[in-house]
Coordinates of C-alpha atoms in Angstrom, one line a residue:
Chain A
M1 CA 5.3 -23.6 -58.2
S2 CA 2.7 -23.4 -55.5
E3 CA 0.3 -20.4 -55.2
Q4 CA 1.9 -17.3 -53.8
L5 CA 0.1 -14.8 -51.7
H6 CA 0.5 -12.0 -54.3
D7 CA -1.3 -14.2 -56.9
L8 CA -4.4 -13.5 -54.9
E9 CA -6.7 -10.5 -54.9
M10 CA -6.2 -8.3 -51.8
R11 CA -9.9 -9.0 -50.8
A12 CA -9.3 -12.7 -50.9
V13 CA -6.3 -12.3 -48.6
Y14 CA -8.5 -10.1 -46.3
A15 CA -11.1 -12.8 -46.1
R16 CA -8.6 -15.7 -45.8
T17 CA -6.8 -13.9 -42.9
L18 CA -10.0 -13.1 -41.1
I19 CA -11.1 -16.7 -41.4
E20 CA -7.7 -17.9 -40.0
L21 CA -8.1 -15.4 -37.1
A22 CA -11.7 -16.6 -36.5
N23 CA -10.6 -20.2 -36.5
E24 CA -8.4 -19.5 -33.5
N25 CA -10.4 -16.7 -31.8
P26 CA -14.2 -17.2 -31.2
N27 CA -14.6 -13.4 -30.7
I28 CA -13.7 -12.4 -34.3
I29 CA -16.8 -11.2 -36.1
C30 CA -17.2 -10.3 -39.8
M31 CA -19.6 -7.4 -40.3
E32 CA -20.8 -6.2 -43.7
A33 CA -23.4 -3.7 -45.0
D34 CA -24.5 -5.5 -48.2
L35 CA -21.1 -5.3 -49.9
S36 CA -19.8 -8.6 -48.6
K37 CA -19.2 -10.0 -52.1
A38 CA -17.2 -6.8 -53.0
S39 CA -15.2 -7.2 -49.7
G40 CA -14.4 -10.8 -50.5
T41 CA -15.9 -12.2 -47.3
N42 CA -18.9 -13.7 -49.1
P43 CA -18.9 -16.6 -49.6
A44 CA -15.5 -17.3 -48.0
F45 CA -16.1 -16.1 -44.4
L46 CA -19.9 -16.6 -44.6
T47 CA -19.3 -20.3 -45.4
A48 CA -16.5 -20.8 -42.8
H49 CA -18.2 -19.1 -39.9
P50 CA -21.9 -18.4 -40.7
D51 CA -22.8 -17.6 -37.1
R52 CA -20.2 -14.9 -36.9
F53 CA -21.0 -13.2 -40.2
I54 CA -23.4 -10.3 -39.5
N55 CA -24.8 -8.5 -42.4
A56 CA -26.4 -5.2 -41.3
G57 CA -27.9 -4.6 -44.8
V58 CA -27.7 -1.2 -46.4
A59 CA -27.4 0.5 -43.0
E60 CA -23.8 1.5 -42.3
A61 CA -24.7 3.6 -39.2
D62 CA -26.4 0.7 -37.6
M63 CA -23.5 -1.6 -38.5
I64 CA -20.9 0.6 -36.8
C65 CA -22.9 1.0 -33.6
I66 CA -23.9 -2.7 -33.5
A67 CA -20.1 -3.3 -33.7
G68 CA -19.6 -0.9 -30.8
G69 CA -22.1 -2.9 -28.7
M70 CA -20.6 -6.2 -29.6
A71 CA -17.1 -4.9 -28.8
V72 CA -18.3 -3.9 -25.4
E73 CA -19.2 -7.6 -24.9
G74 CA -15.7 -8.7 -25.9
K75 CA -16.2 -9.3 -29.6
I76 CA -13.7 -8.0 -32.2
P77 CA -15.9 -6.9 -35.2
F78 CA -14.3 -6.1 -38.5
C79 CA -16.8 -3.8 -40.4
A80 CA -16.2 -3.4 -44.1
S81 CA -17.8 -1.2 -46.8
F82 CA -16.6 1.0 -49.6
T83 CA -14.4 3.8 -48.2
P84 CA -17.0 6.6 -48.5
F85 CA -19.6 4.5 -46.6
A86 CA -17.2 3.1 -44.0
T87 CA -15.9 6.6 -43.1
R88 CA -17.6 9.8 -44.2
R89 CA -21.2 8.4 -44.2
V90 CA -20.8 7.2 -40.6
Y91 CA -18.3 9.8 -39.3
D92 CA -20.3 10.6 -36.2
Q93 CA -21.1 6.9 -35.4
V94 CA -17.4 6.1 -35.7
T95 CA -16.5 9.2 -33.7
I96 CA -18.8 8.5 -30.8
S97 CA -19.5 4.7 -30.6
V98 CA -16.0 3.7 -31.7
A99 CA -13.3 6.3 -31.1
Y100 CA -14.7 8.4 -28.2
A101 CA -16.0 5.2 -26.5
N102 CA -12.7 3.6 -27.4
T103 CA -14.3 0.3 -28.4
N104 CA -12.4 -2.5 -30.1
V105 CA -13.9 -2.0 -33.5
K106 CA -12.0 -2.5 -36.8
I107 CA -13.2 -0.6 -39.9
V108 CA -12.2 -1.7 -43.4
G109 CA -12.6 0.8 -46.2
T110 CA -12.6 -1.0 -49.5
A111 CA -11.9 0.4 -53.0
P112 CA -10.0 3.5 -51.8
G113 CA -9.5 6.6 -53.9
I114 CA -9.2 6.2 -57.6
T115 CA -9.5 2.4 -57.3
A116 CA -13.3 3.0 -57.2
G117 CA -12.8 3.7 -60.9
P118 CA -16.0 3.1 -62.9
N119 CA -18.3 3.9 -59.9
G120 CA -17.3 7.5 -60.3
G121 CA -17.4 10.6 -58.1
T122 CA -20.0 9.5 -55.6
H123 CA -18.0 6.4 -54.6
M124 CA -14.5 7.9 -55.1
C125 CA -13.5 8.9 -51.6
F126 CA -10.4 11.0 -51.4
Q127 CA -10.6 12.2 -47.8
D128 CA -11.0 9.1 -45.6
M129 CA -7.4 9.1 -44.5
A130 CA -7.6 12.8 -43.5
I131 CA -10.9 12.5 -41.6
M132 CA -10.0 9.3 -39.9
R133 CA -6.6 10.6 -39.0
A134 CA -8.2 13.7 -37.4
M135 CA -10.1 11.4 -35.0
P136 CA -8.5 10.8 -31.5
N137 CA -7.9 7.1 -30.6
M138 CA -8.1 6.1 -34.3
I139 CA -5.2 4.2 -35.9
V140 CA -5.0 4.6 -39.7
L141 CA -3.4 1.9 -41.9
S142 CA -2.9 1.5 -45.6
P143 CA -1.0 -1.7 -46.7
C144 CA 0.4 -1.8 -50.2
D145 CA 0.4 -5.6 -51.0
T146 CA -1.0 -8.9 -49.8
Y147 CA 1.9 -9.7 -47.5
E148 CA 1.5 -6.4 -45.7
L149 CA -2.3 -6.6 -45.7
R150 CA -2.2 -10.0 -44.0
E151 CA 0.1 -8.8 -41.3
C152 CA -1.9 -5.6 -40.8
I153 CA -5.2 -7.6 -40.3
K154 CA -3.5 -9.9 -37.8
W155 CA -2.1 -6.9 -35.9
M156 CA -5.5 -5.3 -35.9
A157 CA -7.1 -8.3 -34.3
A158 CA -4.4 -8.4 -31.6
H159 CA -4.5 -4.7 -30.9
E160 CA -7.1 -3.5 -28.4
G161 CA -8.7 -0.4 -29.8
P162 CA -10.2 1.3 -32.9
V163 CA -8.3 0.8 -36.2
Y164 CA -9.2 1.9 -39.8
V165 CA -7.6 0.2 -42.7
Q166 CA -7.8 0.9 -46.5
L167 CA -8.2 -2.2 -48.6
S168 CA -7.7 -2.0 -52.3
R169 CA -9.6 -5.0 -53.5
M170 CA -7.8 -6.3 -56.6
K171 CA -4.5 -8.0 -57.2
Q172 CA -1.4 -5.9 -56.4
P173 CA 2.2 -6.5 -57.3
A174 CA 4.3 -7.7 -54.5
V175 CA 6.5 -5.1 -52.8
F176 CA 7.3 -7.4 -49.9
D177 CA 7.5 -11.1 -49.4
E178 CA 6.7 -13.8 -46.8
S179 CA 9.3 -12.4 -44.4
Y180 CA 7.4 -9.1 -44.0
R181 CA 6.5 -8.1 -40.4
F182 CA 4.3 -5.1 -39.7
N183 CA 5.3 -2.5 -37.1
P184 CA 2.8 0.4 -36.8
D185 CA 5.5 2.7 -35.4
K186 CA 8.0 2.3 -38.2
A187 CA 8.1 3.5 -41.8
V188 CA 9.6 0.9 -44.2
K189 CA 12.6 2.0 -46.1
V190 CA 11.9 0.3 -49.4
R191 CA 14.9 2.0 -51.2
E192 CA 17.9 3.7 -49.7
G193 CA 19.1 6.9 -51.4
K194 CA 20.6 10.4 -50.9
D195 CA 19.1 12.7 -53.5
V196 CA 15.4 13.0 -52.5
T197 CA 13.0 11.5 -50.0
L198 CA 9.9 10.0 -51.5
V199 CA 7.1 9.2 -49.1
T200 CA 4.2 6.9 -50.0
T201 CA 1.5 4.7 -48.5
G202 CA -0.9 2.0 -49.6
Y203 CA -1.9 1.7 -53.2
M204 CA 0.7 4.3 -54.5
T205 CA 3.7 2.5 -53.1
Q206 CA 4.0 0.2 -56.1
F207 CA 4.2 3.2 -58.4
A208 CA 6.7 4.9 -56.2
V209 CA 8.9 1.8 -56.3
K210 CA 8.7 1.9 -60.1
A211 CA 9.6 5.6 -60.2
A212 CA 12.5 5.0 -57.8
N213 CA 13.9 2.2 -59.9
E214 CA 13.8 4.2 -63.1
L215 CA 15.4 7.2 -61.4
A216 CA 18.2 5.0 -60.2
A217 CA 19.0 4.3 -63.8
E218 CA 19.3 8.0 -64.3
G219 CA 21.7 8.3 -61.4
I220 CA 19.2 9.8 -59.0
T221 CA 18.9 7.8 -55.8
V222 CA 15.7 7.9 -53.8
D223 CA 15.2 7.4 -50.1
L224 CA 11.8 5.7 -50.4
L225 CA 9.8 5.6 -47.3
H226 CA 6.6 3.6 -47.3
Y227 CA 4.2 4.2 -44.4
P228 CA 1.8 1.3 -43.8
S229 CA 0.6 3.4 -40.8
V230 CA -0.2 7.0 -41.3
K231 CA -1.3 7.2 -37.7
P232 CA 0.7 6.6 -35.7
F233 CA 3.2 8.4 -37.9
D234 CA 6.9 7.5 -37.7
T235 CA 8.3 11.1 -37.5
A236 CA 11.9 10.0 -36.7
T237 CA 12.5 8.2 -40.0
L238 CA 11.1 11.1 -42.0
I239 CA 13.1 13.8 -40.2
E240 CA 16.3 11.8 -40.5
S241 CA 15.7 11.2 -44.2
A242 CA 14.8 14.9 -44.8
K243 CA 18.0 16.0 -43.1
K244 CA 20.0 13.8 -45.4
T245 CA 18.3 14.7 -48.7
G246 CA 16.9 18.1 -48.1
K247 CA 14.0 17.5 -50.5
V248 CA 10.7 15.6 -50.0
V249 CA 8.0 14.4 -52.4
T250 CA 4.8 12.7 -51.1
V251 CA 2.4 10.7 -53.2
E252 CA -0.9 9.2 -52.2
N253 CA -4.2 7.9 -53.5
Q254 CA -6.0 10.6 -51.6
S255 CA -6.6 14.3 -51.5
I256 CA -3.3 16.1 -50.8
I257 CA -5.2 17.9 -48.0
G258 CA -4.9 16.3 -44.6
G259 CA -3.6 12.8 -45.5
L260 CA -0.1 11.5 -45.9
G261 CA 1.2 14.7 -47.4
G262 CA -0.5 16.6 -44.6
A263 CA 1.2 14.4 -42.0
V264 CA 4.6 14.9 -43.7
C265 CA 4.2 18.7 -43.8
E266 CA 3.0 18.9 -40.2
T267 CA 6.0 16.9 -39.1
L268 CA 8.7 18.7 -41.1
S269 CA 7.4 22.2 -40.5
E270 CA 7.6 21.7 -36.8
N271 CA 10.9 19.7 -36.7
H272 CA 13.0 20.3 -39.8
P273 CA 11.5 22.7 -42.3
T274 CA 12.1 21.2 -45.7
P275 CA 10.6 21.9 -49.2
V276 CA 7.8 19.3 -49.8
K277 CA 6.0 18.6 -53.0
R278 CA 2.7 16.8 -52.5
L279 CA 1.3 14.6 -55.2
G280 CA -2.2 13.1 -55.2
I281 CA -5.7 14.5 -55.8
P282 CA -5.9 18.3 -55.5
D283 CA -9.0 19.8 -53.9
K284 CA -11.3 18.0 -56.4
F285 CA -14.0 15.4 -56.5
G286 CA -13.7 12.1 -58.4
E287 CA -15.4 11.1 -61.6
V288 CA -15.8 8.0 -63.8
A289 CA -12.3 7.4 -65.0
T290 CA -9.4 5.0 -65.5
E291 CA -6.4 5.1 -63.3
D292 CA -4.2 6.5 -66.1
Y293 CA -6.7 9.2 -66.9
L294 CA -6.7 10.4 -63.2
F295 CA -2.9 10.1 -62.9
G296 CA -2.6 12.3 -66.0
K297 CA -5.3 14.8 -65.0
H298 CA -4.0 15.3 -61.4
G299 CA -0.3 14.5 -62.0
F300 CA 0.6 11.7 -59.7
G301 CA 1.5 8.7 -61.9
V302 CA 5.0 7.3 -62.3
E303 CA 6.2 10.0 -64.7
H304 CA 4.9 12.8 -62.5
I305 CA 6.6 11.2 -59.4
K306 CA 9.9 11.0 -61.4
K307 CA 9.6 14.6 -62.5
A308 CA 8.9 15.8 -58.9
C309 CA 11.9 13.9 -57.6
R310 CA 14.4 15.3 -60.2
Chain B
M1 CA -52.6 -7.6 -15.2
S2 CA -50.4 -9.0 -12.4
E3 CA -51.0 -8.1 -8.7
Y4 CA -47.9 -6.5 -7.1
S5 CA -47.8 -6.2 -3.3
P6 CA -48.3 -2.7 -2.0
D7 CA -44.8 -3.0 -0.5
V8 CA -43.2 -3.6 -4.0
V9 CA -45.0 -0.6 -5.4
R10 CA -44.3 1.6 -2.4
K11 CA -40.6 0.8 -2.5
L12 CA -40.4 1.8 -6.2
E13 CA -42.4 5.0 -5.6
E14 CA -39.9 5.9 -2.9
K15 CA -36.9 5.1 -5.1
A16 CA -38.3 7.1 -8.0
N17 CA -39.1 10.0 -5.7
Q18 CA -35.5 9.9 -4.4
M19 CA -34.2 9.8 -7.9
R20 CA -36.4 12.8 -8.9
Q21 CA -35.0 14.8 -6.0
D22 CA -31.4 13.9 -7.1
I23 CA -32.2 14.9 -10.7
V24 CA -33.4 18.3 -9.5
V25 CA -30.4 18.7 -7.2
M26 CA -27.9 17.6 -9.9
V27 CA -29.2 19.9 -12.6
G28 CA -29.5 22.7 -10.2
A29 CA -26.0 22.3 -8.9
A30 CA -24.6 22.1 -12.5
Q31 CA -26.8 25.0 -13.7
S32 CA -26.9 22.9 -16.8
G33 CA -28.6 19.7 -18.0
H34 CA -31.9 18.1 -19.0
P35 CA -34.4 17.8 -16.2
G36 CA -37.7 17.3 -18.3
G37 CA -36.8 14.0 -20.0
S38 CA -35.0 12.7 -16.9
L39 CA -38.1 13.2 -14.7
S40 CA -40.4 11.6 -17.3
A41 CA -38.2 8.5 -17.4
A42 CA -37.7 8.2 -13.6
D43 CA -40.4 5.6 -12.8
I44 CA -39.3 3.2 -15.6
V45 CA -35.7 3.5 -14.7
A46 CA -36.5 3.0 -11.0
A47 CA -38.4 -0.2 -11.9
L48 CA -35.5 -1.4 -14.0
Y49 CA -32.8 -0.8 -11.3
F50 CA -34.8 -1.7 -8.2
N51 CA -37.0 -4.5 -9.3
V52 CA -36.4 -6.0 -12.8
M53 CA -32.6 -6.0 -13.6
R54 CA -30.0 -8.3 -12.1
Y55 CA -26.7 -6.8 -11.4
D56 CA -23.9 -6.6 -8.8
V57 CA -22.6 -3.2 -7.8
K58 CA -19.5 -4.8 -6.4
N59 CA -18.9 -6.5 -9.8
P60 CA -20.2 -4.1 -12.4
K61 CA -18.8 -6.2 -15.3
W62 CA -20.4 -9.4 -14.1
A63 CA -20.9 -11.3 -17.3
D64 CA -24.4 -12.5 -16.6
R65 CA -25.8 -9.1 -15.5
D66 CA -28.7 -7.4 -17.4
R67 CA -27.6 -4.3 -19.3
F68 CA -29.3 -0.9 -19.6
V69 CA -28.4 1.5 -22.4
L70 CA -29.8 5.0 -22.1
S71 CA -29.9 5.9 -25.8
K72 CA -31.4 9.3 -25.0
G73 CA -28.2 10.2 -23.3
H74 CA -29.1 13.7 -22.5
A75 CA -31.3 12.3 -19.7
S76 CA -28.1 11.3 -18.0
P77 CA -29.4 12.7 -14.6
V78 CA -32.0 9.9 -14.4
L79 CA -29.2 7.2 -15.0
Y80 CA -26.8 8.8 -12.5
A81 CA -29.6 9.1 -9.9
A82 CA -30.3 5.3 -10.3
L83 CA -26.7 4.4 -10.2
A84 CA -26.1 6.5 -7.1
E85 CA -29.2 5.0 -5.4
A86 CA -28.0 1.5 -6.4
G87 CA -24.6 2.2 -4.9
F88 CA -22.3 2.4 -7.9
F89 CA -21.0 5.7 -6.6
P90 CA -21.6 7.8 -3.5
R91 CA -24.7 10.0 -3.7
A92 CA -22.7 13.0 -2.4
E93 CA -20.9 13.1 -5.8
I94 CA -24.1 13.9 -7.8
I95 CA -23.4 17.6 -7.3
T96 CA -20.2 17.2 -9.5
F97 CA -22.5 16.6 -12.5
R98 CA -21.1 18.4 -15.5
N99 CA -18.1 19.6 -13.6
I100 CA -14.5 19.5 -14.9
N101 CA -13.0 16.1 -14.2
S102 CA -16.3 14.6 -12.9
H103 CA -17.1 11.0 -13.9
L104 CA -20.7 12.4 -14.3
Q105 CA -20.2 13.8 -17.8
G106 CA -22.9 15.8 -19.5
H107 CA -23.8 12.6 -21.4
P108 CA -23.0 9.1 -20.1
D109 CA -19.5 7.9 -20.7
M110 CA -18.9 4.2 -20.0
K111 CA -15.1 4.7 -19.7
K112 CA -15.6 7.2 -16.8
L113 CA -18.3 5.7 -14.7
A114 CA -18.9 2.0 -13.6
G115 CA -22.5 1.0 -14.3
V116 CA -22.8 2.9 -17.6
E117 CA -23.0 0.2 -20.2
F118 CA -22.7 2.3 -23.4
T119 CA -21.5 5.8 -24.2
T120 CA -24.4 7.8 -25.6
G121 CA -25.4 11.3 -26.3
S122 CA -25.3 11.4 -30.1
L123 CA -28.9 10.4 -30.6
G124 CA -29.9 7.3 -32.5
Q125 CA -26.8 5.3 -31.7
G126 CA -27.6 3.6 -28.4
L127 CA -30.3 1.3 -29.7
S128 CA -27.9 -0.1 -32.3
G129 CA -25.3 -0.6 -29.6
A130 CA -27.9 -2.4 -27.4
G131 CA -28.7 -4.6 -30.5
G132 CA -25.0 -5.4 -30.7
M133 CA -25.0 -6.4 -27.0
A134 CA -28.0 -8.6 -27.6
I135 CA -26.4 -10.3 -30.6
A136 CA -23.3 -10.9 -28.5
G137 CA -25.5 -12.4 -25.7
K138 CA -27.0 -14.9 -28.2
L139 CA -23.6 -15.8 -29.6
D140 CA -22.3 -16.4 -26.1
K141 CA -25.4 -18.3 -25.1
K142 CA -26.0 -16.0 -22.2
D143 CA -29.5 -15.4 -20.8
Y144 CA -28.9 -11.8 -19.8
R145 CA -31.4 -9.2 -21.0
V146 CA -30.6 -5.9 -22.7
F147 CA -32.8 -2.9 -22.0
C148 CA -32.6 0.3 -23.9
M149 CA -34.5 3.6 -23.5
I150 CA -35.0 5.9 -26.4
G151 CA -36.8 9.2 -26.7
D152 CA -39.7 10.1 -28.9
G153 CA -37.7 13.0 -30.3
E154 CA -34.8 10.7 -30.8
S155 CA -37.1 8.5 -32.9
E156 CA -36.8 11.1 -35.6
E157 CA -33.3 9.9 -36.2
G158 CA -33.1 7.5 -39.2
Q159 CA -30.7 5.2 -37.4
I160 CA -33.5 4.3 -34.9
W161 CA -35.3 2.7 -37.7
E162 CA -32.2 0.9 -39.0
A163 CA -31.9 -0.6 -35.5
A164 CA -35.6 -1.4 -35.6
M165 CA -35.0 -3.4 -38.7
S166 CA -31.9 -5.2 -37.6
A167 CA -33.1 -6.2 -34.1
A168 CA -36.2 -7.7 -35.7
H169 CA -34.2 -9.4 -38.4
Y170 CA -31.8 -11.0 -35.9
K171 CA -34.8 -12.0 -33.7
L172 CA -33.4 -10.3 -30.6
D173 CA -36.0 -11.4 -28.1
N174 CA -33.3 -10.7 -25.4
L175 CA -33.7 -7.0 -26.2
T176 CA -36.4 -4.8 -24.6
A177 CA -36.6 -1.2 -25.7
I178 CA -38.7 1.5 -24.0
T179 CA -39.8 4.7 -25.7
D180 CA -40.2 7.6 -23.2
W181 CA -43.2 9.0 -25.0
N182 CA -43.5 12.4 -23.3
G183 CA -44.6 14.1 -26.6
L184 CA -42.2 17.0 -26.3
Q185 CA -38.7 17.7 -27.7
I186 CA -36.5 20.7 -27.3
D187 CA -38.1 22.9 -30.0
G188 CA -41.7 22.0 -29.2
P189 CA -44.2 19.2 -29.3
N190 CA -43.2 16.2 -31.6
A191 CA -46.5 16.7 -33.5
E192 CA -45.4 20.2 -34.5
I193 CA -41.6 19.7 -35.0
M194 CA -41.6 16.4 -36.8
N195 CA -44.5 14.0 -36.3
V196 CA -43.3 10.6 -35.1
N197 CA -46.7 9.1 -34.8
P198 CA -48.2 6.6 -35.0
L199 CA -45.4 5.1 -32.9
P200 CA -47.0 1.8 -31.8
D201 CA -48.1 1.0 -35.4
K202 CA -44.6 1.8 -36.7
W203 CA -42.9 -0.6 -34.3
R204 CA -45.4 -3.3 -34.9
A205 CA -44.9 -2.9 -38.7
F206 CA -41.1 -3.3 -38.1
G207 CA -41.8 -6.6 -36.5
W208 CA -41.5 -5.8 -32.8
N209 CA -43.6 -7.1 -29.9
V210 CA -45.2 -3.8 -28.9
I211 CA -46.7 -3.0 -25.4
E212 CA -48.4 0.3 -24.7
I213 CA -48.4 1.5 -21.1
D214 CA -48.8 4.4 -18.8
G215 CA -45.1 5.1 -17.9
H216 CA -46.0 6.3 -14.4
D217 CA -48.1 3.3 -13.4
F218 CA -45.8 0.8 -11.7
T219 CA -48.1 -2.2 -12.2
Q220 CA -48.1 -1.6 -15.9
I221 CA -44.4 -0.9 -16.0
L222 CA -43.5 -4.1 -14.1
D223 CA -45.8 -6.1 -16.2
A224 CA -44.3 -4.8 -19.5
L225 CA -40.7 -5.3 -18.3
S226 CA -41.3 -8.8 -16.9
P227 CA -39.8 -11.7 -18.9
E228 CA -43.3 -13.1 -19.5
S229 CA -44.2 -10.2 -21.7
R230 CA -41.6 -11.1 -24.2
V231 CA -42.5 -13.0 -27.4
E232 CA -40.1 -15.6 -28.7
G233 CA -38.1 -14.4 -31.8
K234 CA -39.1 -10.8 -31.5
P235 CA -37.6 -7.8 -29.7
T236 CA -40.0 -5.9 -27.4
M237 CA -40.8 -2.2 -27.6
I238 CA -42.6 -0.7 -24.6
I239 CA -44.2 2.5 -25.7
A240 CA -44.6 4.3 -22.4
K241 CA -46.8 7.4 -22.3
T242 CA -45.2 9.8 -19.9
V243 CA -45.3 13.4 -18.7
K244 CA -42.3 15.5 -19.3
G245 CA -41.1 17.0 -16.0
K246 CA -43.2 14.5 -14.0
G247 CA -43.3 15.2 -10.3
V248 CA -42.4 18.9 -10.4
S249 CA -45.5 20.8 -11.1
F250 CA -43.9 23.8 -12.8
M251 CA -41.9 21.5 -15.1
E252 CA -44.7 19.2 -16.1
N253 CA -45.6 19.2 -19.8
A254 CA -43.5 22.4 -20.2
C255 CA -41.2 22.2 -23.2
D256 CA -38.9 24.8 -21.8
W257 CA -37.7 22.4 -19.1
H258 CA -36.2 20.0 -21.7
G259 CA -32.7 21.5 -21.2
K260 CA -32.9 24.2 -18.6
A261 CA -31.6 24.3 -15.1
P262 CA -33.8 25.5 -12.2
S263 CA -32.7 28.4 -10.1
E264 CA -31.8 27.9 -6.4
E265 CA -35.3 29.0 -5.5
Q266 CA -36.9 26.7 -8.0
V267 CA -34.8 23.8 -6.7
K268 CA -36.2 24.5 -3.2
T269 CA -39.7 24.6 -4.5
A270 CA -39.3 21.4 -6.5
L271 CA -37.8 19.5 -3.5
A272 CA -40.5 20.8 -1.2
E273 CA -43.1 19.3 -3.7
L274 CA -41.3 16.0 -4.0
C275 CA -40.8 15.7 -0.2
A276 CA -44.4 16.6 0.6

């Protein structure tokens, strides 16, 4: 059996995809701020295209605005750092030199939410989705596995304009396969059901799938909507599903304020008011912890998802 | 020091004078804007647009043009005055500055006005953007130059020093920055608000080719901006000593005129001085 894409770490697929894009397009640039080994681009991209690997050092603000300047000259820079430093630390730089100026800059936030694990509260960013979503011109993506990640990165390179993507770095179980194609305007219906609508994105989708499978054994069928794009947000699929089930649960690796749960509530309250239960991090900071510990503490692991769906 | 013919200098003096009149008219018409730091920069910006830089107003995106980034974006009137004088848009439109729907936004917006190379206004970002343009020029093996003007108050932004590091690290000798060193910022003198000195020593320590000039002496300005003043493998920083409000007696060296509009009467007085 040859190597399958889901056997690789997510960051390895990010680097590999970026190299493939760079092989074909001389304008693709890999930018880093001293976390290139963590992002997976060093040594892979650095070795493949050393002239188009720009390390800004520990200077994220400079990195984002250098990228803005390069984009004005036709380059397509992909700027990676840990999510807190790729978003909240440089919020004004991204707002003005990328979103307001509408430059063709791609921002990659690595180790999102609880996946920052042992780095603790300083590095555990729960609000990047909310703050990036609130920015005009910005597209916000959160792929769940390597197949989707690869398609998202290709789409980002082809799309003219600012895009933010969350990248969990480690191996993730496959939700999709080689046939997957990304469409930013469509939610993916991973399971079809009639009892409850379960809405997820990014890292949490694998747990939502598990919950949905186990609920099926109990006789509860879940309409499972995975959103690789939280902005643009496919409102039609959500409204249609809510009309069918009359009950919605959201789960995300983020604060429940302003992210996926926020998008769902905004959409339904204006279009088809439906009871919604939001799972994720309440209004709290992170801490050094394991995933299971945080799932238990804040109530958004598989068992909690199942309970909320019943 | 080079000799420049009296005609060259006279032409630049005339251009700078016209730009100063336009700055006063623009800010007066808008009853809003930043005249002080626009007037201090006028001679340098005039030298860039009417002697040093190559560009084509009919083809603003010409790939081989030189680029100018006004990182101290609040001095937008000086940029708009230069672009109007160069013919990027009709001078009559300067009175729409800061009006609803005008392409002359409070701070320069590259999506709204041809000739604006980078959107600026949030201080500290333009020099990094100019660095990105210079890196792109090197990657594309283009010989265009990138010029970037920063303020002395702006130099209190930490990001300026991030860009100082990266431009030197990437050996951006196609980048020439200018500090409009008028010594004043909105709250008062730099020395009292947040001391930025010694500026020349700082830029030297960061690995730049530093040239100190009188920012109102065209011979010194042209010398510093000439390709010959560059050093291979280093970005150049021109520290230009200037007078805030230069050319309008009641605005000169007066901190209050950083971000204040002149009354109709004051516009008349200022124009009379400039036209004398």
